Coordinates of C-alpha atoms in Angstrom, one line a residue:
M4 CA -26.3 85.4 34.2
A5 CA -27.8 88.6 32.8
N6 CA -28.4 88.7 29.1
T7 CA -25.6 90.2 27.1
S8 CA -26.0 92.7 24.3
G9 CA -23.7 93.6 21.4
R10 CA -23.4 95.6 18.2
V11 CA -22.9 94.5 14.6
L12 CA -19.4 95.2 13.3
G13 CA -19.6 93.6 9.8
V14 CA -21.6 91.4 7.5
N15 CA -20.3 88.7 5.2
G16 CA -23.1 86.7 3.6
N17 CA -25.0 85.0 6.5
M18 CA -22.0 85.5 8.9
V19 CA -22.2 88.6 11.1
T20 CA -19.3 89.8 13.2
V21 CA -20.5 91.2 16.5
E22 CA -18.9 93.1 19.4
F23 CA -20.3 92.1 22.8
D24 CA -20.1 93.5 26.3
N25 CA -20.3 90.7 28.9
A26 CA -19.4 87.0 28.6
I27 CA -21.0 84.7 26.0
S28 CA -20.4 81.1 25.0
K29 CA -20.0 79.2 21.8
N30 CA -23.3 77.9 20.3
E31 CA -25.2 80.5 22.2
V32 CA -28.2 82.0 20.4
G33 CA -28.4 85.7 19.6
Y34 CA -30.9 87.9 17.9
I35 CA -30.1 90.8 15.6
Q36 CA -32.6 93.6 15.7
V37 CA -33.3 94.9 12.1
G38 CA -36.2 97.3 12.2
S39 CA -39.1 95.3 13.6
D40 CA -37.5 92.0 12.8
R41 CA -35.4 89.9 15.2
L42 CA -33.1 87.6 13.2
K43 CA -31.9 84.4 14.9
G44 CA -28.2 83.4 14.9
E45 CA -25.7 81.1 16.6
V46 CA -22.3 82.0 17.9
I47 CA -19.7 79.8 16.0
R48 CA -16.5 81.6 17.0
I49 CA -15.3 83.9 19.8
N50 CA -12.2 86.0 19.6
G51 CA -11.7 88.4 22.5
N52 CA -14.7 90.6 22.7
T53 CA -15.9 89.9 19.1
A54 CA -17.9 86.9 18.0
A55 CA -18.9 85.4 14.6
L56 CA -22.6 84.7 14.4
Q57 CA -24.1 82.5 11.7
V58 CA -27.5 83.8 11.0
F59 CA -30.4 81.5 10.0
E60 CA -32.1 84.1 7.9
M61 CA -31.4 86.3 4.9
T62 CA -29.1 89.1 6.2
N63 CA -30.0 91.9 3.8
G64 CA -30.8 95.1 5.7
I65 CA -28.4 94.5 8.6
S66 CA -26.2 97.6 9.2
V67 CA -23.1 98.3 11.3
G68 CA -24.2 99.3 14.8
D69 CA -27.4 97.2 14.8
R70 CA -28.2 95.9 18.3
V71 CA -27.6 92.2 19.1
E72 CA -29.2 90.5 22.1
F73 CA -27.7 87.2 23.4
T74 CA -30.0 84.8 25.2
D75 CA -27.6 82.8 27.4
E76 CA -29.2 79.7 25.8
M77 CA -27.8 77.1 23.4
L78 CA -29.4 76.4 20.1
S79 CA -32.1 74.0 21.4
V80 CA -35.3 72.2 20.4
E81 CA -38.6 71.7 22.3
L82 CA -39.3 68.1 23.4
G83 CA -42.7 66.8 24.4
P84 CA -45.9 65.3 23.1
G85 CA -47.1 66.7 19.7
L86 CA -43.9 66.2 17.7
L87 CA -45.2 63.3 15.6
Q88 CA -46.8 64.2 12.2
Q89 CA -45.1 67.6 12.3
I90 CA -43.2 69.2 9.4
Y91 CA -40.5 71.6 10.7
D92 CA -37.7 73.7 9.3
G93 CA -34.2 73.3 10.7
L94 CA -35.0 75.6 13.6
Q95 CA -38.1 73.5 14.5
N96 CA -40.6 76.1 13.2
P97 CA -43.8 74.2 12.1
L98 CA -44.0 75.0 8.4
P99 CA -47.8 74.5 7.9
Q100 CA -48.5 77.1 10.7
L101 CA -45.8 79.4 9.2
A102 CA -47.6 79.1 5.8
E103 CA -50.9 80.0 7.4
Q104 CA -49.4 83.1 9.0
C105 CA -47.1 84.3 6.3
G106 CA -48.5 82.9 3.1
F107 CA -46.4 81.1 0.4
F108 CA -43.4 83.4 0.9
L109 CA -42.2 82.9 4.5
Q110 CA -41.2 86.1 6.3
R111 CA -37.9 86.2 8.1
G112 CA -37.8 86.7 11.9
V113 CA -41.0 84.8 12.5
Y114 CA -40.6 82.0 15.1
L115 CA -43.5 79.9 16.3
D116 CA -43.9 77.4 19.1
A117 CA -42.6 74.0 17.9
I118 CA -45.1 72.0 20.0
P119 CA -48.8 72.8 19.5
N120 CA -50.5 74.4 22.6
K121 CA -53.2 71.7 23.0
N122 CA -54.5 69.6 25.8
W123 CA -53.4 66.0 26.5
D124 CA -54.9 63.2 28.6
F125 CA -52.2 63.1 31.3
T126 CA -51.9 59.9 33.5
P127 CA -49.5 60.2 36.5
T128 CA -47.0 57.3 37.0
A129 CA -45.3 58.8 40.1
G130 CA -46.7 59.8 43.5
V131 CA -46.0 62.4 46.1
G132 CA -42.8 61.4 48.0
D133 CA -41.3 59.4 45.1
T134 CA -37.7 60.1 44.1
L135 CA -36.9 60.9 40.5
Y136 CA -33.8 61.5 38.4
P137 CA -33.4 63.3 35.1
G138 CA -35.0 61.2 32.4
D139 CA -37.3 59.3 34.8
T140 CA -41.0 59.1 33.8
F141 CA -43.6 60.8 36.0
G142 CA -46.6 60.5 33.7
T143 CA -47.8 59.4 30.2
V144 CA -50.1 60.7 27.5
P145 CA -51.4 58.9 24.4
E146 CA -49.7 60.2 21.2
G147 CA -51.2 58.5 18.2
L148 CA -49.9 54.9 18.1
F149 CA -47.6 55.4 21.1
T150 CA -47.7 56.1 24.8
H151 CA -45.6 59.2 25.2
Q152 CA -43.7 59.3 28.4
I153 CA -43.4 62.6 30.2
M154 CA -39.9 62.7 31.7
V155 CA -38.0 64.8 34.1
P156 CA -36.0 67.3 31.9
F157 CA -32.7 66.0 30.8
T158 CA -31.1 69.4 31.6
F159 CA -31.6 69.0 35.3
A160 CA -28.5 68.1 37.5
N161 CA -28.1 64.4 38.0
V162 CA -29.3 64.4 41.6
P163 CA -32.4 63.0 43.2
Y164 CA -35.6 65.0 43.1
K165 CA -38.5 64.4 45.5
V166 CA -42.1 64.8 44.2
L167 CA -44.0 67.4 46.2
S168 CA -47.1 67.4 44.1
I169 CA -48.5 65.9 40.9
K170 CA -51.7 66.4 38.9
E171 CA -54.4 63.7 39.0
K172 CA -55.4 61.9 35.8
G173 CA -57.1 64.4 33.5
S174 CA -56.8 66.7 30.5
Y175 CA -54.1 69.5 30.8
G176 CA -52.4 71.9 28.5
V177 CA -49.0 70.9 27.2
R178 CA -47.4 73.8 29.0
D179 CA -49.4 73.6 32.2
I180 CA -47.5 72.7 35.4
V181 CA -48.3 69.0 36.1
C182 CA -45.6 68.2 38.7
V183 CA -43.5 70.0 41.3
V184 CA -40.3 68.5 42.6
E185 CA -37.7 69.5 45.1
D186 CA -33.9 68.8 45.1
Q187 CA -31.7 68.0 48.1
K188 CA -31.1 71.7 48.8
G189 CA -34.8 72.5 49.0
A190 CA -35.0 74.2 45.6
K191 CA -38.4 73.6 43.9
K192 CA -38.8 73.1 40.2
E193 CA -42.1 73.1 38.3
L194 CA -42.5 70.6 35.5
S195 CA -44.7 70.8 32.4
M196 CA -44.9 68.3 29.6
V197 CA -42.4 70.3 27.5
F198 CA -38.7 71.1 28.0
T199 CA -35.8 72.1 25.8
W200 CA -32.4 70.4 25.0
P201 CA -29.4 71.8 23.1
V202 CA -29.2 70.1 19.7
K203 CA -25.4 69.7 19.6
K204 CA -25.2 67.8 22.8
A205 CA -26.0 64.1 22.7
I206 CA -28.5 62.7 25.2
K207 CA -26.7 60.1 27.3
L208 CA -29.3 59.3 30.0
Y209 CA -29.0 55.5 29.6
E210 CA -27.5 52.7 31.5
E211 CA -25.4 51.1 28.8
R212 CA -24.5 51.5 25.2
L213 CA -24.9 48.2 23.4
R214 CA -23.4 46.6 20.3
P215 CA -25.7 46.9 17.3
D216 CA -26.2 43.2 16.7
E217 CA -29.9 43.0 15.7
T218 CA -30.7 43.3 12.0
L219 CA -32.9 46.2 11.0
V220 CA -35.3 44.5 8.6
T221 CA -36.1 46.7 5.6
K222 CA -37.9 44.1 3.4
I223 CA -35.4 44.9 0.6
R224 CA -33.6 41.7 -0.3
I225 CA -30.3 43.1 -1.4
I226 CA -30.0 45.1 1.9
D227 CA -31.4 42.4 4.4
T228 CA -29.4 39.6 2.8
F229 CA -26.2 41.1 1.3
L230 CA -25.8 44.5 2.8
P231 CA -27.6 44.4 6.2
V232 CA -28.2 47.3 8.5
A233 CA -28.3 46.9 12.3
K234 CA -30.7 48.6 14.8
G235 CA -28.6 51.4 16.3
G236 CA -26.1 51.2 13.4
T237 CA -25.2 53.6 10.6
Y238 CA -25.1 53.4 6.8
C239 CA -24.7 55.7 3.9
T240 CA -26.2 55.7 0.4
P241 CA -24.1 57.7 -2.0
G242 CA -25.0 57.9 -5.7
P243 CA -25.2 60.2 -8.6
F244 CA -28.3 62.4 -9.2
G245 CA -31.3 60.4 -10.5
A246 CA -30.0 57.0 -9.3
G247 CA -32.9 56.5 -6.9
K248 CA -31.8 57.6 -3.5
T249 CA -35.1 59.3 -2.6
V250 CA -37.2 56.3 -3.8
L251 CA -35.0 53.9 -1.8
Q252 CA -35.5 56.1 1.3
H253 CA -39.2 56.1 0.8
M254 CA -39.3 52.3 0.6
T255 CA -37.0 52.0 3.6
S256 CA -39.0 54.3 5.8
R257 CA -42.2 52.5 4.9
N258 CA -41.0 49.0 5.4
A259 CA -38.3 49.3 8.0
D260 CA -38.8 47.5 11.3
V261 CA -38.8 50.6 13.5
D262 CA -41.3 52.6 15.5
I263 CA -40.7 56.1 14.3
V264 CA -39.2 57.5 11.1
I265 CA -37.5 61.0 11.0
I266 CA -36.7 62.5 7.6
A267 CA -34.1 65.3 7.6
A268 CA -34.0 67.0 4.2
C269 CA -30.8 69.1 4.8
G270 CA -30.4 71.2 1.7
E271 CA -32.0 69.1 -1.0
R272 CA -33.5 70.7 -4.1
A273 CA -37.0 72.2 -3.5
G274 CA -38.6 69.8 -6.0
E275 CA -37.4 66.7 -4.0
V276 CA -38.5 68.2 -0.7
V277 CA -42.0 68.9 -2.2
E278 CA -42.1 65.3 -3.4
V279 CA -41.5 64.1 0.1
L280 CA -44.1 66.4 1.6
K281 CA -46.7 65.3 -0.9
E282 CA -46.0 61.6 -0.9
F283 CA -45.5 60.8 2.7
P284 CA -49.0 61.7 3.9
E285 CA -50.4 59.5 1.1
L286 CA -48.1 56.4 1.9
T287 CA -49.9 53.6 3.7
D288 CA -48.2 52.2 6.7
P289 CA -48.1 48.4 6.2
K290 CA -48.1 47.9 10.0
T291 CA -51.3 49.8 10.7
G292 CA -53.0 50.3 7.3
R293 CA -53.2 54.0 8.1
S294 CA -51.1 57.0 7.0
L295 CA -47.3 56.6 7.4
M296 CA -47.2 60.2 8.5
E297 CA -48.7 59.1 11.9
R298 CA -45.3 57.9 13.0
T299 CA -43.2 60.3 10.9
I300 CA -41.5 63.6 11.6
I301 CA -40.1 65.7 8.7
I302 CA -37.3 68.3 9.1
C303 CA -36.8 70.1 5.8
N304 CA -34.5 72.8 4.5
T305 CA -34.2 73.2 0.8
S306 CA -31.1 74.4 -1.1
S307 CA -32.7 77.8 -1.5
M308 CA -32.8 78.5 2.2
P309 CA -29.8 80.0 4.1
V310 CA -26.9 77.6 4.3
A311 CA -26.7 77.8 8.2
S312 CA -30.1 76.2 8.6
R313 CA -28.9 73.0 6.8
E314 CA -26.5 72.3 9.7
A315 CA -29.3 73.0 12.2
S316 CA -31.7 70.6 10.5
V317 CA -29.5 67.5 11.0
Y318 CA -28.9 68.3 14.7
T319 CA -32.6 69.0 15.3
A320 CA -33.5 65.7 13.7
V321 CA -31.0 63.6 15.7
T322 CA -32.0 65.3 19.0
I323 CA -35.7 64.4 18.5
A324 CA -34.6 60.9 17.6
E325 CA -32.6 60.5 20.8
Y326 CA -35.6 61.9 22.8
Y327 CA -37.9 59.1 21.5
R328 CA -35.2 56.6 22.0
Q329 CA -35.4 57.4 25.7
M330 CA -38.9 55.9 25.7
G331 CA -37.5 52.5 24.6
L332 CA -38.5 53.0 20.9
N333 CA -36.6 52.2 17.7
I334 CA -36.0 55.3 15.5
L335 CA -34.8 55.5 11.9
L336 CA -33.3 58.8 10.9
L337 CA -32.8 59.4 7.2
A338 CA -30.7 62.4 6.3
D339 CA -30.9 63.6 2.7
S340 CA -28.4 64.8 1.7
T341 CA -25.3 65.2 3.9
S342 CA -23.4 66.6 0.9
R343 CA -25.5 69.7 1.1
W344 CA -24.7 70.0 4.8
A345 CA -21.0 69.6 4.0
Q346 CA -21.3 72.3 1.3
A347 CA -22.8 74.7 3.9
M348 CA -19.9 73.9 6.3
R349 CA -17.5 74.8 3.4
E350 CA -19.2 78.1 2.8
M351 CA -19.2 79.1 6.5
S352 CA -15.5 78.0 6.8
G353 CA -14.6 80.2 3.9
R354 CA -16.3 83.2 5.5
L355 CA -14.4 82.5 8.7
E356 CA -11.2 82.6 6.6
E357 CA -10.1 79.2 7.9
I358 CA -7.4 77.2 6.3
P359 CA -9.2 75.0 3.7
G360 CA -8.7 71.2 3.4
E361 CA -9.3 69.0 0.4
E362 CA -11.6 70.6 -2.3
A363 CA -11.9 73.6 0.0
F364 CA -13.9 71.7 2.6
P365 CA -12.9 72.6 6.2
A366 CA -10.2 70.5 7.9
Y367 CA -12.7 69.4 10.5
L368 CA -15.1 67.9 8.0
E369 CA -14.4 64.3 9.0
S370 CA -14.8 65.0 12.8
R371 CA -18.1 66.8 12.2
I372 CA -19.5 63.9 10.1
A373 CA -18.2 61.4 12.7
E374 CA -19.8 63.3 15.6
F375 CA -23.2 63.2 13.8
Y376 CA -23.1 59.4 13.0
E377 CA -21.8 58.5 16.4
R378 CA -25.1 59.7 17.9
A379 CA -26.6 56.5 16.4
C380 CA -26.7 53.8 19.0
K381 CA -28.6 51.0 20.6
V382 CA -28.9 51.5 24.4
R383 CA -30.2 49.8 27.5
L384 CA -32.2 52.3 29.6
K385 CA -32.1 52.5 33.4
D386 CA -35.4 50.5 33.6
G387 CA -34.0 47.7 31.3
R388 CA -35.8 48.7 28.1
I389 CA -33.9 48.7 24.8
G390 CA -34.1 51.7 22.5
S391 CA -32.1 52.6 19.3
V392 CA -31.4 55.3 16.8
T393 CA -30.3 54.1 13.4
I394 CA -28.9 56.8 11.0
G395 CA -28.9 56.4 7.3
G396 CA -27.4 59.3 5.3
T397 CA -27.4 59.8 1.5
V398 CA -24.5 61.5 -0.2
S399 CA -24.7 63.2 -3.6
P400 CA -21.1 63.3 -5.0
A401 CA -20.7 65.3 -8.1
G402 CA -20.6 62.9 -11.1
G403 CA -21.0 59.9 -8.8
N404 CA -17.4 60.2 -7.8
F405 CA -17.1 58.2 -4.5
E406 CA -13.5 59.4 -4.0
E407 CA -14.6 63.0 -3.1
P408 CA -14.1 64.1 0.6
V409 CA -17.6 63.9 1.9
T410 CA -18.1 60.3 0.7
Q411 CA -14.7 59.2 2.0
A412 CA -15.2 60.9 5.4
T413 CA -18.6 59.2 5.7
L414 CA -17.2 55.7 4.7
K415 CA -14.8 55.9 7.6
V416 CA -17.5 56.0 10.3
V417 CA -20.5 54.1 8.9
G418 CA -21.1 50.4 9.3
A419 CA -22.6 49.8 5.9
F420 CA -22.1 51.3 2.4
H421 CA -24.9 51.1 -0.2
G422 CA -23.3 52.6 -3.3
L423 CA -25.8 53.4 -6.1
S424 CA -24.6 52.8 -9.6
R425 CA -25.4 55.0 -12.6
E426 CA -25.2 51.9 -14.9
R427 CA -27.7 50.0 -12.8
S428 CA -30.1 52.9 -12.6
D429 CA -29.9 53.5 -16.3
A430 CA -30.6 49.8 -16.9
R431 CA -33.8 50.3 -14.7
K432 CA -32.5 48.0 -12.0
Y433 CA -34.2 48.7 -8.7
P434 CA -32.7 49.2 -6.2
A435 CA -29.6 50.5 -8.1
I436 CA -27.2 49.4 -5.3
D437 CA -24.0 48.0 -6.8
P438 CA -23.5 44.6 -5.0
L439 CA -19.8 44.5 -6.0
S440 CA -18.6 47.8 -4.6
S441 CA -21.0 48.0 -1.6
W442 CA -20.3 46.4 1.8
S443 CA -21.6 45.9 5.3
K444 CA -20.1 45.1 8.7
Y445 CA -23.3 43.9 10.2
E446 CA -24.9 40.4 10.4
G447 CA -27.7 39.7 8.0
V448 CA -30.8 37.5 8.1
I449 CA -29.2 34.7 6.2
K450 CA -26.2 32.6 7.1
G451 CA -23.0 34.5 6.2
S452 CA -21.2 31.6 4.5
K453 CA -24.1 31.1 2.1
V454 CA -24.3 34.7 1.2
E455 CA -20.5 34.8 0.7
Y456 CA -20.8 31.9 -1.7
A457 CA -23.4 33.8 -3.8
R458 CA -21.2 36.9 -3.6
R459 CA -18.3 35.0 -5.1
I460 CA -20.4 34.0 -8.0
L461 CA -21.4 37.6 -8.5
F462 CA -17.8 38.7 -8.6
R463 CA -16.8 35.9 -10.9
G464 CA -19.7 36.5 -13.2
S465 CA -18.7 40.2 -13.5
E466 CA -15.2 39.2 -14.4
I467 CA -16.5 36.9 -17.1
N468 CA -18.9 39.6 -18.4
Q469 CA -15.9 42.0 -18.8
M470 CA -14.0 39.3 -20.6
M471 CA -16.9 38.6 -23.0
K472 CA -16.9 42.3 -23.9
V473 CA -13.4 41.8 -25.3
V474 CA -13.4 38.3 -26.7
G475 CA -17.1 37.8 -27.3
E476 CA -19.3 35.0 -26.1
E477 CA -17.7 32.6 -28.5
G478 CA -14.4 33.0 -26.7
T479 CA -15.8 31.9 -23.4
S480 CA -15.9 28.3 -22.2
V481 CA -19.2 26.6 -21.3
V482 CA -18.2 26.4 -17.7
D483 CA -17.5 30.1 -17.4
Y484 CA -20.7 30.9 -19.3
V485 CA -22.7 28.9 -16.8
T486 CA -21.1 30.9 -14.0
Y487 CA -22.0 34.1 -15.8
Q488 CA -25.6 33.0 -16.1
K489 CA -25.8 32.1 -12.4
S490 CA -24.6 35.6 -11.5
E491 CA -27.3 37.1 -13.8
L492 CA -29.9 34.8 -12.1
V493 CA -28.9 36.2 -8.7
D494 CA -29.0 39.7 -9.9
S495 CA -32.4 39.6 -11.8
C496 CA -34.3 37.3 -9.4
Y497 CA -32.9 38.3 -6.0
L498 CA -31.1 41.6 -6.0
Q499 CA -33.7 43.4 -8.0
Q500 CA -37.3 44.0 -6.9
N501 CA -40.4 45.3 -8.6
S502 CA -41.4 48.4 -6.5
F503 CA -44.7 48.6 -8.4
D504 CA -45.8 45.0 -7.5
P505 CA -47.6 44.8 -4.2
V506 CA -46.0 41.4 -3.4
D507 CA -42.4 42.0 -4.6
A508 CA -42.1 45.6 -3.4
S509 CA -41.6 44.4 0.2
V510 CA -40.4 40.9 1.1
P511 CA -40.7 39.6 4.7
I512 CA -37.7 37.8 6.2
E513 CA -39.4 34.4 6.1
R514 CA -39.9 34.7 2.3
Q515 CA -36.4 36.0 1.7
R516 CA -34.9 32.9 3.5
Y517 CA -37.2 30.6 1.6
L518 CA -36.3 32.1 -1.8
F519 CA -32.6 32.2 -1.1
D520 CA -32.5 28.6 0.0
L521 CA -34.0 27.4 -3.4
L522 CA -31.8 29.9 -5.3
F523 CA -28.7 28.6 -3.5
K524 CA -29.5 25.0 -4.5
V525 CA -29.5 26.2 -8.2
L526 CA -26.2 28.1 -7.6
A527 CA -24.6 25.0 -6.0
S528 CA -25.6 22.7 -8.8
E529 CA -23.2 21.5 -11.5
F530 CA -24.9 21.1 -14.8
A531 CA -24.2 19.2 -18.0
F532 CA -24.7 21.3 -21.2
D533 CA -23.4 20.6 -24.7
D534 CA -23.2 24.3 -25.8
K535 CA -24.0 27.8 -24.8
K536 CA -27.4 27.8 -26.6
Q537 CA -28.6 25.1 -24.1
V538 CA -27.1 27.2 -21.2
R539 CA -28.9 30.3 -22.3
S540 CA -32.2 28.5 -22.9
F541 CA -32.1 26.8 -19.5
F542 CA -31.3 29.9 -17.5
N543 CA -33.8 32.0 -19.4
T544 CA -36.5 29.5 -18.5
I545 CA -35.6 29.2 -14.8
R546 CA -35.1 32.9 -14.5
Q547 CA -38.7 33.6 -15.7
H548 CA -40.0 31.0 -13.2
F549 CA -38.2 32.8 -10.4
L550 CA -39.6 36.1 -11.5
D551 CA -43.1 34.7 -11.6
W552 CA -42.5 33.2 -8.2
N553 CA -41.6 36.6 -6.8
N554 CA -45.0 38.0 -7.8
V555 CA -47.3 35.5 -6.2
P556 CA -48.5 35.4 -2.6
F557 CA -46.3 33.5 -0.2
K558 CA -47.1 29.8 0.3
G559 CA -50.2 29.9 -1.8
E560 CA -51.3 27.2 -4.3
R561 CA -49.6 29.0 -7.2
F562 CA -46.5 29.6 -5.1
A563 CA -46.1 25.8 -4.4
Q564 CA -46.8 25.0 -8.1
I565 CA -44.0 27.3 -9.4
E566 CA -41.6 26.0 -6.7
K567 CA -42.2 22.5 -7.9
E568 CA -41.6 23.5 -11.5
I569 CA -38.3 25.2 -10.6
E570 CA -37.1 22.1 -8.7
T571 CA -38.0 19.9 -11.7
L572 CA -36.1 22.2 -14.0
Y573 CA -32.8 22.3 -12.1
K574 CA -32.8 18.7 -11.0
G575 CA -33.3 17.6 -14.5
K576 CA -30.0 19.1 -15.6
Q577 CA -28.1 18.7 -12.4
V578 CA -25.2 16.2 -12.5
A579 CA -23.5 17.0 -9.2
V580 CA -23.3 19.5 -6.3
D581 CA -20.4 21.8 -5.6
P582 CA -18.6 20.2 -2.6
D583 CA -17.9 23.6 -1.1
A584 CA -21.6 24.4 -1.2
E585 CA -23.0 21.0 -0.3
K586 CA -22.1 21.3 3.4
L587 CA -23.9 24.7 3.5
I588 CA -27.2 23.5 2.1

């Protein structure tokens, strides 16, 4: 189809109304000519021969009658070797290269190649005469820690293609033709290492979508034990400003049992984005001992950038994640913060003069959020390999109000909810996840019945704590006070971690199970105390032993010594074992 042109009819913020001549389609990309600049936009609504274009740049200077050129292409990203270690904006422009070209203040209308034009050591995996389908691998190149598979473009029709020629092993440019294939009608197609894919269309070139039943290990005890996340699953982390969402994301990305981490900063404050850009290259990957950036991609749009680019950033990130999933890798996508994305949708909806929903958010807010999270999945590929995309999104509700529309819409579609608490963050409890209001639908690394027993103690301890605020400690029975102290023991020694301690900052699964087994024996014990002073003294002592135990290397001499001291302490006061817990030990 020939490219279509149009003319600007009106401008409302970053939404431009355009009159066009021939046919165009929704989500098609168009460029507005403003002097020597070409400003990129996306069609978001069509009404007769007029279209609403959301522009990804500042729209000052656009005049009625300015020429618009439509490309007959959807908003897409480039996929191929060279994506790792990159820092992009929402339109996949490499920001370091933009800074080199434009300086500190980026110029509008400047769009660079997303994938660097460099040579790669190509090794063919298919031969002349082989039959390939979209998504099949015909060669590989080494990309950092991984073997990057060069695949038949996903945009091809799902029909067999016969290999007519393929380059021998050697070094070739990323955009050089390395393979030529032919379809059943004799049409030839030339393949390079790079192709494009529309960001708002999920990649579904897999054999089967699997149930997310494998725990994604984060080495954070409260998550792995009480609020687990599954590979290919979804979770959200809402919380008030300053509650530790960004720090928790850093620790998760560093320690999570995944191959590649993708950070999508969709509209966060510039200071937080700068913090991510500064800290990630300096973080050490515990798997390799090298920079964590070697297996990380950052997509960032700050709150000072045009609102339309926030929506583009989350779709760009999830499309890249799906691409690497097609190689049989496990990907973790962290979106921070989806509230900013929802606010951008609200702003665009207002300019489209749509009927508003709750708190002026668009009526389709829930469906848009669901569409995004549904792209997380664990899949079996056509060759039998397993890949996954896990999506974790933070939400920034004003005042920490979890009843607001974005949080509620997110809770309806995710599999785990890690709600951060202002009270816990103010008390310097890390992570500040509230164990009482948070939940998860996934299986953890420790037997569910044992975890539920500990959770009941946490709930009962919270009730007793609230009661003591009214009647005082003296109005509480010794039995209830013991339960309260047990809940405090779980909180301080298991739910909290010392992020500055090299041992306690990340806890392997084997150590979590070992620690929880001993802690569970203390929780299951029934003790004989004469008064609350004895209760307080005993639990203060055993709590300190557990905290010391958390900070020593696993199964070392000091580790065994403290474990023996803890056992001596609780067995010395134990008079019985709770019958409900005895069968679980």
